[in-house]
């Protein structure tokens, strides 16, 4: 049987999959592994067991048999096939947060609003998905142990509490494995070592229970961005493609800060010269002011990843009326040597007393980096005065030069000094473990006769460790002054003598480009940098984040003796206690209390009014340790009013304490079987999400954001006055079931109030104009060069976590399937065919205007309907109006052949339409046409199509082999305005993939 989401709520299939989720395709294996006695199950969305075919909420159920027919997709691949999921991550995490993790984002409301469960119990948030506001990591799931996946596409706060706003995804483990099972898969990917996984599971079913043990390993091969021509493209816009205005080679000024010259070698070394009109210029660009640097040359489209999983579960009947369930899970995600740009742009500068520049100090008493006249690189630059430098420019260098605060970076096209590929590296590791155990049973006799009960305790810890590098401000300045290098005593040394080295920031010290491999025509061997001295400029820090979650549950349920027209009334009720804790520990140079200032290194005390650490790019942070306790009570009732009409209602009360307070959320749902072949269903409820405890704690963090084609320093402030967000949700559907044909049409809606958001830095900067600059509250959000409020002078901005605008989204879910008893009405070697498809149509995604927290007269972003739009570098979303998939499945006696087609409608960028050259620097909708020499509108992106074919064959010796071809026609993903020029939430970056797999039971 192919994928079968029973349209009454998916629950008929849930029972079937509970029987045979892990069975072999052969009849002998199925007979050996299938239990003979099955209890009623509880399907996601309800705590009442029983006649779940009458459930009213939309639940899709996918079993391992169905997943095998799809070629055993990874979690990331599976999520991308779900039409109800929007803007989910996992394929490329370099600029989206969460490297090594995977998320699911139902309805595009954010992964933090989709609650992920395992065996009906909560999981701790991943530490790595802060960009999406939190959420759980799907890579935690022990794939070898999973028997089915249930997806509830409706608000469920009345049942599961806060965070279950957009829906619930419940991973259920298998209970029927009897023996050993091995699974292995390898995916051949061009220009990559490929993806592969292997797992071993052991299960034993005995009279009073079962045991399940699994171990798994999965690896992803690195895919260099330069191996995909769509990912690294010639300059087309300052807003995308990985191009930055913080250039290498960079721009310099006089000792007093006046703009003087652009360094030589921009085009020759792989960067791009632009005219004042932001048009690409060929040659050496004489007289042209701007150079752009493409940092994505040093990135990977897919990270190298390693995933390790261990899982154990035991179910045991302690007596006829009491059962024990226990499970232990451990997972590690490892992203070693994630490739990043060899150096970041500069957002911090030396203090005025150490620089030597004649520019007045600004923010934090910092002024520009200064290259003194004695620097050998500057002497060679002046002496050679190679075109396009002019004699006047070279003469003006005699007093030394300053670096631009916005159009310069120290290391770029030359690459990292000691890494062969020129990239810098950071390491990311996430370790998770979870322990869950409980007792359940049923009372026999007495007042409580027939009452079932279920208790459980669960603890989970998720720890993420990120180790990365950044350049140190003070070491750069010392190097410019000739006091650089690991063995130089900057207090007693002589500039440029012995162990004290000069650092040359100019392109004449670069022999060859790490970007295009070209020899540098401006290279002067005598002023080349000592690689060890350059390596000394880097500092390292480690950030350890830990999320902990403890949950205690107790639920009772019973079918009462109160009879209605359709059967007996049933109810469930329960209590829950949750304790969550978030710890953020900054070690080494990342600890702002240890190194508060740019000159707080190498034994120096350091002085600064605004402690933000010693790095040029990353801000040092304060540690924090916050926790929260939540108590909840809930109840649910099922009323079978008539044989063909059932109504359910649920109510949940949660107490958060403090400023968050409490919330009560109801839900009502019903299903009416109008005729044998026609049913209608509907549900309505309210949902609730509390702000995170860390966001409520006074304080801030400093990081960076992509703004108008360049990164800038951004401080994110917490907000102790945050209020919870609320939403009203609804789902209303019509269901058809005639013979082998089944179909459904559902209308869904989510209506948010006080949506919890983090202000978008790009939108805040876009609001800089004369009117808003005159408003003190707005101007106070920024640090500008010279204190002059304008976008070109921007050094740092401040955004806040706020209760934002109201939001409403709605649309339709469509599904149809026909099961033939033969081959399209013909008898052909006992084959059977199933044809099906599903689609999600997003009708609207309307967000109100975002205003400045301190002054609502300042509009940061106007009201917008996001349906059909994307923003893949700022707020990060992509909402195709139509997401669809279809399949044809042909099953023979010992084989299964499946063709699957995925479709995603193209989107349009959420920005003003390009108006030709005049819009080149104003909107990312502009794309440079090298043929016509003008900027043109990108407009609506091309639609995305992908064809996959999978063949599964049952071999002797209880072995199943699978061969699949994903992206059969080897289509590149359509262009989209993003760092890698494609939509990472919808498109497939891999090209054609040949995947082979084997499953062996013994």
CSV table of C-alpha atoms in Angstrom, one decimal, residues 123-127 433 458-463 545-551 578-583 625-628:
chain,number,residue,atom,x,y,z
A,123,UNK,CA,12.0,17.4,22.9
A,124,UNK,CA,14.4,20.2,24.0
A,125,UNK,CA,15.0,22.9,21.5
A,126,UNK,CA,18.1,22.7,19.4
A,127,UNK,CA,20.8,25.2,20.3
A,433,UNK,CA,20.6,12.8,24.9
A,458,UNK,CA,11.4,12.8,30.5
A,459,UNK,CA,14.7,14.6,30.6
A,460,UNK,CA,16.6,15.9,27.6
A,461,UNK,CA,19.8,17.9,27.1
A,462,UNK,CA,21.0,19.5,24.0
A,463,UNK,CA,24.5,21.0,24.0
A,545,UNK,CA,25.1,26.6,24.6
A,546,UNK,CA,23.0,24.1,26.6
A,547,UNK,CA,19.3,23.6,26.5
A,548,UNK,CA,17.7,21.3,29.1
A,549,UNK,CA,14.1,20.1,29.4
A,550,UNK,CA,12.4,18.1,32.0
A,551,UNK,CA,8.7,17.1,31.6
A,578,UNK,CA,7.8,21.4,32.4
A,579,UNK,CA,11.2,22.8,33.5
A,580,UNK,CA,13.4,24.2,30.8
A,581,UNK,CA,16.8,25.8,31.2
A,582,UNK,CA,19.0,27.7,28.8
A,583,UNK,CA,22.8,28.2,29.4
A,625,UNK,CA,21.8,30.9,32.8
A,626,UNK,CA,18.0,31.2,32.8
A,627,UNK,CA,15.2,28.8,33.5
A,628,UNK,CA,11.4,28.5,33.5
